[in-house]
Amino acid sequence: MADQYSGEWVDDLGEMEAIRDGLQADHRMALKEGASAGHRPLFLMSVLQHFRDVQVGQPAYPRINGTYVDCTFGRGGHSRALLRDLTESSTLYALDVDQKAIDVAKRLARRDPRLKVHKASFAQLGAVLGDVRVQGVLINGGFTTDSKLDATRGIKRGPLDLRYDREAGMPCSEWLNTVSFEELSLLLRDTLRFSVVMCDRIAFELLSEHRRVGGLTTIKQVLTLTQRMLPPKDGGRDGGSTSLVLAALRRIINNETEDTAQALRAALGSLVIGGRCLVICQGPVDRSVVSDVLSEYDEPPDNTAVDADDEMLSKLYPLAGTRLPYSAKLVCRPLALTHREQSRG
Ligand SMILES: C[S@@+](CC[C@H](N)C(=O)[O-])C[C@H]1O[C@@H](n2cnc3c(N)ncnc32)[C@H](O)[C@@H]1O
């Protein structure tokens, strides 16, 4: 017997498919625009899904409702996709320290008043947001693909600059004049997680070569020097270990570890209860920043630290020593890149 509701099912399904196809077309367009501006966003679908989960008010499916922050606008792949999904009354704050990112963001904001652009480090997130409460924050530090490829930018090739914000601090080539052997070795240890001996060796060679040649000025010089000291990773020819040293210097020059921790704390302070902060980690150091900061916001589980006095309790569970009305927890296991994302390195 024919199902009397079958016509309605088909209509419902048709509507769902049309919504899904519309979203897919929007996201595809955002990806395309981001890529042609110089960078393809990672984990795009997961980011949108997490933000969809924490929207305010009545679900506005297929739109997302609320106030969100993209701490690292880059070339706007994530922001563009979010703007396509956000309702008209929503707001998206975009931060970046790279002037090119800000120029791209401002052009977009001229067409879309929901986008509020700030040239600021994510370490200043608290000051940017003030009392504003947000549903979601995205932190995706590092650099964009076009900056990596730009031989004048000094991120992965060209001059030994390494700064994301070229108006702040000093290029690595100058900074090497100011840092001592002990300081550099310690900073490398925190960032590289190589042995003390290896970090001493790298620090010593870098500073000696810097003095010997009258100043290291190019990224190539650093790569050549580290290649002499470190065997290529896994016996390969890509100089994996040598680019780790460069990545460590970049992290140090941009104060990435401290700034990411600060951004995360500010994000937790600005989120509504139930809000989410998504961190796209650049590697193990970022991952430990996330777990270190989260451990500051752990609630003592029942029946733990029962013998601890107040001082010990705040040492074990820093949240207990504060008047903060919220805690924080990991809501999902770390996500893996797709095969295509991995193959792009
Ligand atoms: C991987 S890209 C982000 C890509 C972006 N999600 C997109 O879809 O285009 C990293 C961006 O973070 C920015 N950045 C790095 N450190 C920052 C900081 N401390 N504060 C704000 N932005 C930062 C860089 O300038 C760069 O534009």
Coordinates of C-alpha atoms and ligand atoms in Angstrom, one line a residue:
M1 CA 0.0 0.0 0.0
A2 CA 1.3 3.4 -0.9
D3 CA 2.5 5.4 2.2
Q4 CA 0.2 8.4 2.6
Y5 CA 3.1 10.5 3.9
S6 CA 5.6 9.6 1.2
G7 CA 5.0 12.9 -0.6
E8 CA 5.9 14.8 2.6
W9 CA 9.0 12.8 3.2
V10 CA 10.2 13.6 -0.3
D11 CA 9.4 17.3 0.3
D12 CA 11.2 17.3 3.7
L13 CA 14.2 15.5 2.2
G14 CA 14.2 17.9 -0.7
E15 CA 14.3 20.9 1.7
M16 CA 17.1 19.4 3.7
E17 CA 19.1 18.6 0.6
A18 CA 18.6 22.1 -0.7
I19 CA 19.8 23.6 2.7
R20 CA 22.8 21.3 2.7
D21 CA 23.7 22.1 -0.9
G22 CA 23.3 25.8 -0.2
L23 CA 25.7 25.5 2.8
Q24 CA 28.1 23.4 0.8
A25 CA 28.1 26.0 -2.0
D26 CA 28.7 28.8 0.5
H27 CA 31.6 26.9 2.2
R28 CA 33.1 26.0 -1.2
M29 CA 33.0 29.7 -2.2
A30 CA 34.6 30.7 1.2
L31 CA 37.4 28.2 0.7
K32 CA 38.0 29.4 -2.9
E33 CA 38.1 33.1 -1.8
G34 CA 40.4 32.3 1.1
A35 CA 42.7 30.3 -1.2
S36 CA 42.8 32.9 -3.9
A37 CA 43.7 35.5 -1.2
G38 CA 46.7 33.3 -0.2
H39 CA 45.6 30.6 2.3
R40 CA 43.4 27.6 2.6
P41 CA 41.7 27.3 6.0
L42 CA 42.2 24.0 8.0
F43 CA 39.5 22.1 9.9
L44 CA 36.9 24.4 8.3
M45 CA 33.9 22.1 8.8
S46 CA 34.9 21.3 12.4
V47 CA 35.2 24.9 13.3
L48 CA 31.8 25.7 11.8
Q49 CA 30.2 22.8 13.6
H50 CA 31.7 23.7 17.0
F51 CA 30.4 27.3 16.6
R52 CA 27.0 26.0 15.4
D53 CA 26.8 24.0 18.6
V54 CA 27.1 27.1 20.8
Q55 CA 25.0 29.6 19.1
V56 CA 22.6 31.9 21.1
G57 CA 18.8 31.9 21.3
Q58 CA 16.6 29.7 19.1
P59 CA 18.7 27.7 16.7
A60 CA 18.7 29.6 13.4
Y61 CA 19.5 26.6 11.2
P62 CA 21.1 26.7 8.8
R63 CA 22.5 30.0 10.0
I64 CA 24.6 30.5 13.2
N65 CA 23.6 33.1 15.7
G66 CA 26.0 34.9 18.1
T67 CA 29.2 36.7 18.6
Y68 CA 32.4 35.0 17.5
V69 CA 36.1 35.8 17.3
D70 CA 38.6 34.8 14.6
C71 CA 41.9 35.7 16.5
T72 CA 44.0 35.0 13.4
F73 CA 42.2 36.3 10.3
G74 CA 45.0 35.4 7.9
R75 CA 43.5 35.5 4.5
G76 CA 40.0 35.1 5.9
G77 CA 39.1 31.5 5.0
H78 CA 37.5 30.7 8.3
S79 CA 36.0 34.2 8.6
R80 CA 34.5 34.2 5.2
A81 CA 32.8 30.8 5.8
L82 CA 31.6 32.0 9.2
L83 CA 30.2 35.2 7.8
R84 CA 28.3 33.2 5.2
D85 CA 26.7 31.1 8.0
L86 CA 26.2 33.9 10.6
T87 CA 22.8 35.6 10.9
E88 CA 22.4 39.3 10.1
S89 CA 22.4 40.2 13.8
S90 CA 25.6 38.3 14.6
T91 CA 29.1 39.8 14.9
L92 CA 32.5 38.4 14.0
Y93 CA 35.6 40.0 15.5
A94 CA 38.7 39.5 13.5
L95 CA 42.3 40.1 14.8
D96 CA 45.6 39.7 13.2
V97 CA 49.1 41.3 13.5
D98 CA 50.0 41.0 9.8
Q99 CA 49.3 44.2 7.9
K100 CA 48.3 42.2 4.7
A101 CA 45.8 40.2 6.7
I102 CA 44.3 43.4 8.1
D103 CA 44.1 45.0 4.6
V104 CA 42.2 41.9 3.4
A105 CA 40.0 41.9 6.4
K106 CA 39.2 45.7 6.1
R107 CA 38.2 45.2 2.5
L108 CA 35.8 42.5 3.5
A109 CA 34.5 44.6 6.4
R110 CA 33.6 47.4 4.0
R111 CA 31.1 45.1 2.4
D112 CA 30.0 43.4 5.6
P113 CA 29.4 45.5 8.8
R114 CA 29.1 42.3 10.9
L115 CA 32.9 42.0 10.7
K116 CA 34.9 44.1 13.2
V117 CA 38.6 44.2 12.4
H118 CA 41.4 44.9 14.9
K119 CA 45.1 45.0 14.2
A120 CA 46.1 43.5 17.5
S121 CA 47.8 40.4 18.8
F122 CA 45.6 37.7 20.2
A123 CA 47.4 38.3 23.4
Q124 CA 45.4 41.5 23.6
L125 CA 42.1 39.7 23.1
G126 CA 40.8 40.7 26.6
A127 CA 41.4 44.4 25.8
V128 CA 39.8 44.2 22.3
L129 CA 36.7 42.5 23.7
G130 CA 36.3 44.4 26.9
D131 CA 33.0 43.4 28.4
V132 CA 31.7 41.7 25.3
R133 CA 30.7 38.1 25.8
V134 CA 31.2 35.7 22.9
Q135 CA 30.0 32.2 21.9
G136 CA 33.2 31.1 20.2
V137 CA 36.8 32.0 19.7
L138 CA 39.2 30.6 17.1
I139 CA 43.0 30.7 17.5
N140 CA 44.9 29.5 14.4
G141 CA 48.4 31.0 14.8
G142 CA 51.4 30.7 12.6
F143 CA 51.6 32.1 9.1
T144 CA 49.7 32.0 5.8
T145 CA 50.8 30.1 2.8
D146 CA 51.5 33.2 0.7
S147 CA 53.7 34.7 3.5
K148 CA 55.6 31.4 3.6
L149 CA 56.2 31.5 -0.1
D150 CA 57.0 35.3 -0.3
A151 CA 60.8 35.6 -0.6
T152 CA 60.7 39.2 0.7
R153 CA 58.5 38.5 3.8
G154 CA 61.2 36.7 5.8
I155 CA 59.0 34.0 7.3
K156 CA 60.3 30.8 5.7
R157 CA 62.6 32.3 3.1
G158 CA 64.4 35.6 2.4
P159 CA 65.6 38.0 5.1
L160 CA 66.1 36.7 8.6
D161 CA 63.1 38.6 10.0
L162 CA 60.6 35.9 11.2
R163 CA 58.1 38.5 12.6
Y164 CA 54.5 38.1 11.8
D165 CA 54.0 41.8 12.8
R166 CA 56.7 43.8 11.1
E167 CA 55.9 46.9 13.0
A168 CA 56.6 45.4 16.4
G169 CA 59.8 44.1 18.1
M170 CA 62.9 43.6 16.0
P171 CA 63.8 41.2 13.2
C172 CA 65.6 38.0 14.2
S173 CA 68.9 39.2 12.6
E174 CA 68.9 42.2 15.0
W175 CA 67.7 40.2 18.0
L176 CA 70.7 37.9 17.7
N177 CA 72.8 40.9 18.7
T178 CA 71.0 41.2 22.0
V179 CA 70.6 37.6 23.2
S180 CA 73.2 35.8 25.3
F181 CA 74.3 32.2 24.7
E182 CA 72.6 31.0 28.0
E183 CA 69.3 32.8 27.2
L184 CA 69.2 31.4 23.6
S185 CA 69.9 27.9 24.7
L186 CA 67.2 28.1 27.3
L187 CA 64.7 29.5 24.9
L188 CA 65.5 26.8 22.4
R189 CA 65.1 24.1 25.0
D190 CA 61.6 25.4 25.9
T191 CA 60.6 25.5 22.2
L192 CA 62.5 22.6 20.6
R193 CA 62.5 20.0 23.3
F194 CA 66.0 18.9 22.2
S195 CA 68.5 17.9 24.8
V196 CA 70.4 20.5 26.8
V197 CA 73.6 19.5 24.9
M198 CA 71.9 20.0 21.5
C199 CA 70.4 23.3 22.4
D200 CA 73.7 24.5 23.8
R201 CA 75.4 23.4 20.6
I202 CA 72.8 25.1 18.3
A203 CA 72.9 28.3 20.4
F204 CA 76.7 28.5 20.4
E205 CA 77.0 27.9 16.7
L206 CA 74.3 30.3 15.8
L207 CA 75.8 33.1 17.9
S208 CA 79.4 32.4 16.8
E209 CA 78.4 32.3 13.1
H210 CA 76.4 35.5 13.6
R211 CA 79.5 37.3 15.0
R212 CA 81.9 35.7 12.5
V213 CA 80.1 36.8 9.4
G214 CA 79.2 40.2 10.8
G215 CA 75.6 39.3 11.3
L216 CA 73.4 36.5 9.9
T217 CA 70.9 38.2 7.6
T218 CA 69.1 35.5 5.7
I219 CA 67.0 32.5 6.5
K220 CA 69.2 30.5 4.1
Q221 CA 72.3 31.1 6.3
V222 CA 70.5 29.7 9.3
L223 CA 69.3 26.7 7.4
T224 CA 72.8 26.0 6.0
L225 CA 74.3 26.4 9.5
T226 CA 71.8 24.1 11.2
Q227 CA 72.1 21.5 8.4
R228 CA 75.8 21.2 9.3
M229 CA 74.9 20.4 12.9
L230 CA 71.8 18.3 12.6
P231 CA 71.2 15.3 10.4
P232 CA 68.1 15.5 8.2
K233 CA 65.1 14.1 10.0
D234 CA 64.5 10.4 9.4
G235 CA 67.5 10.2 7.1
G236 CA 65.5 12.2 4.5
R237 CA 66.8 15.1 2.5
D238 CA 64.2 17.6 3.5
G239 CA 66.3 19.0 6.4
G240 CA 63.3 18.4 8.8
S241 CA 65.4 19.0 11.9
T242 CA 66.9 22.1 10.5
S243 CA 63.5 23.6 9.7
L244 CA 62.6 22.8 13.4
V245 CA 65.3 25.2 14.5
L246 CA 64.0 27.9 12.2
A247 CA 60.4 27.2 13.5
A248 CA 61.8 27.5 17.1
L249 CA 63.4 30.9 16.3
R250 CA 60.2 32.0 14.7
R251 CA 58.2 31.0 17.8
I252 CA 60.7 32.8 20.1
I253 CA 60.7 36.0 18.0
N254 CA 56.9 36.1 17.9
N255 CA 56.6 35.2 21.6
E256 CA 54.1 32.6 20.5
T257 CA 54.0 30.4 23.5
E258 CA 53.3 33.1 26.0
D259 CA 50.9 35.0 23.7
T260 CA 48.9 31.8 22.9
A261 CA 48.6 31.1 26.6
Q262 CA 47.4 34.7 27.2
A263 CA 45.0 34.5 24.3
L264 CA 43.5 31.3 25.7
R265 CA 43.1 32.8 29.2
A266 CA 41.4 35.9 27.7
A267 CA 39.2 33.7 25.5
L268 CA 38.1 31.7 28.5
G269 CA 37.3 34.9 30.3
S270 CA 35.2 36.2 27.5
L271 CA 33.2 33.1 26.6
V272 CA 29.6 32.7 27.7
I273 CA 29.0 29.7 29.8
G274 CA 29.1 26.8 27.4
G275 CA 31.1 28.8 24.8
R276 CA 34.0 27.2 22.9
C277 CA 37.5 28.2 22.2
L278 CA 39.1 26.3 19.3
V279 CA 42.8 26.2 19.0
I280 CA 44.5 24.9 15.8
C281 CA 47.8 23.8 17.2
Q282 CA 51.0 24.2 15.2
G283 CA 52.7 21.3 17.0
P284 CA 53.4 19.8 20.4
V285 CA 54.4 23.1 22.1
D286 CA 51.0 24.6 21.3
R287 CA 49.3 21.4 22.5
S288 CA 51.1 21.6 25.8
V289 CA 50.2 25.3 26.1
V290 CA 46.5 24.3 25.7
S291 CA 46.7 21.6 28.4
D292 CA 48.8 23.8 30.7
V293 CA 46.3 26.6 30.5
L294 CA 43.3 24.3 30.9
S295 CA 44.8 22.8 34.0
E296 CA 44.6 26.2 35.6
Y297 CA 40.8 26.1 35.1
D298 CA 40.2 22.6 36.4
E299 CA 37.7 22.1 39.1
P300 CA 39.0 19.8 41.9
P301 CA 37.1 16.6 41.3
D302 CA 35.1 15.2 44.3
N303 CA 37.1 13.5 47.0
T304 CA 40.4 14.8 45.8
A305 CA 42.9 16.9 47.7
V306 CA 40.7 16.4 50.8
D307 CA 43.7 16.8 53.0
A308 CA 45.0 20.0 51.3
D309 CA 44.8 23.3 53.1
D310 CA 43.7 26.4 51.1
E311 CA 47.2 27.2 50.0
M312 CA 47.9 23.7 48.8
L313 CA 44.5 23.5 47.1
S314 CA 45.2 26.7 45.1
K315 CA 48.6 25.2 44.2
L316 CA 47.0 22.0 42.9
Y317 CA 43.9 23.6 41.5
P318 CA 44.6 27.3 40.8
L319 CA 40.9 27.9 40.0
A320 CA 40.1 27.1 43.6
G321 CA 42.2 30.2 44.7
T322 CA 40.3 32.5 42.5
R323 CA 36.7 33.9 42.5
L324 CA 36.2 33.0 38.8
P325 CA 32.6 31.8 38.3
Y326 CA 33.6 29.3 35.6
S327 CA 35.9 26.4 34.8
A328 CA 37.0 25.0 31.5
K329 CA 37.3 21.6 30.0
L330 CA 38.3 19.9 26.8
V331 CA 35.1 19.2 24.9
C332 CA 36.5 16.9 22.2
R333 CA 39.7 15.0 21.5
P334 CA 42.2 16.6 19.2
L335 CA 41.1 16.4 15.6
A336 CA 43.2 15.0 12.8
L337 CA 43.8 16.8 9.5
T338 CA 42.2 15.3 6.4
H339 CA 44.5 13.4 4.0
R340 CA 44.5 16.3 1.6
E341 CA 45.4 18.8 4.4
Q342 CA 48.2 16.5 5.5
S343 CA 49.5 16.1 2.0
R344 CA 49.8 19.9 1.8
G345 CA 52.0 19.8 4.8
Ligands
LIG1 C1 47.6 30.1 9.7 S1 47.3 31.8 9.4 C2 45.5 31.9 9.7 C3 44.8 31.5 8.6 C4 43.3 31.9 8.6 N1 42.6 31.1 9.6 C5 42.7 31.7 7.2 O1 41.8 30.9 7.1 O2 43.2 32.4 6.3 C6 47.9 32.5 10.9 C7 47.7 34.0 11.0 O3 47.9 34.3 12.4 C8 48.5 35.5 12.5 N2 49.1 35.7 13.8 C9 50.2 35.1 14.2 N3 50.4 35.4 15.5 C10 49.4 36.3 15.9 C11 49.1 36.9 17.1 N4 49.9 36.9 18.1 N5 48.0 37.7 17.1 C12 47.2 37.8 16.0 N6 47.4 37.1 14.8 C13 48.6 36.4 14.8 C14 49.4 35.6 11.3 O4 49.7 36.9 11.0 C15 48.6 34.8 10.2 O5 47.9 35.7 9.5

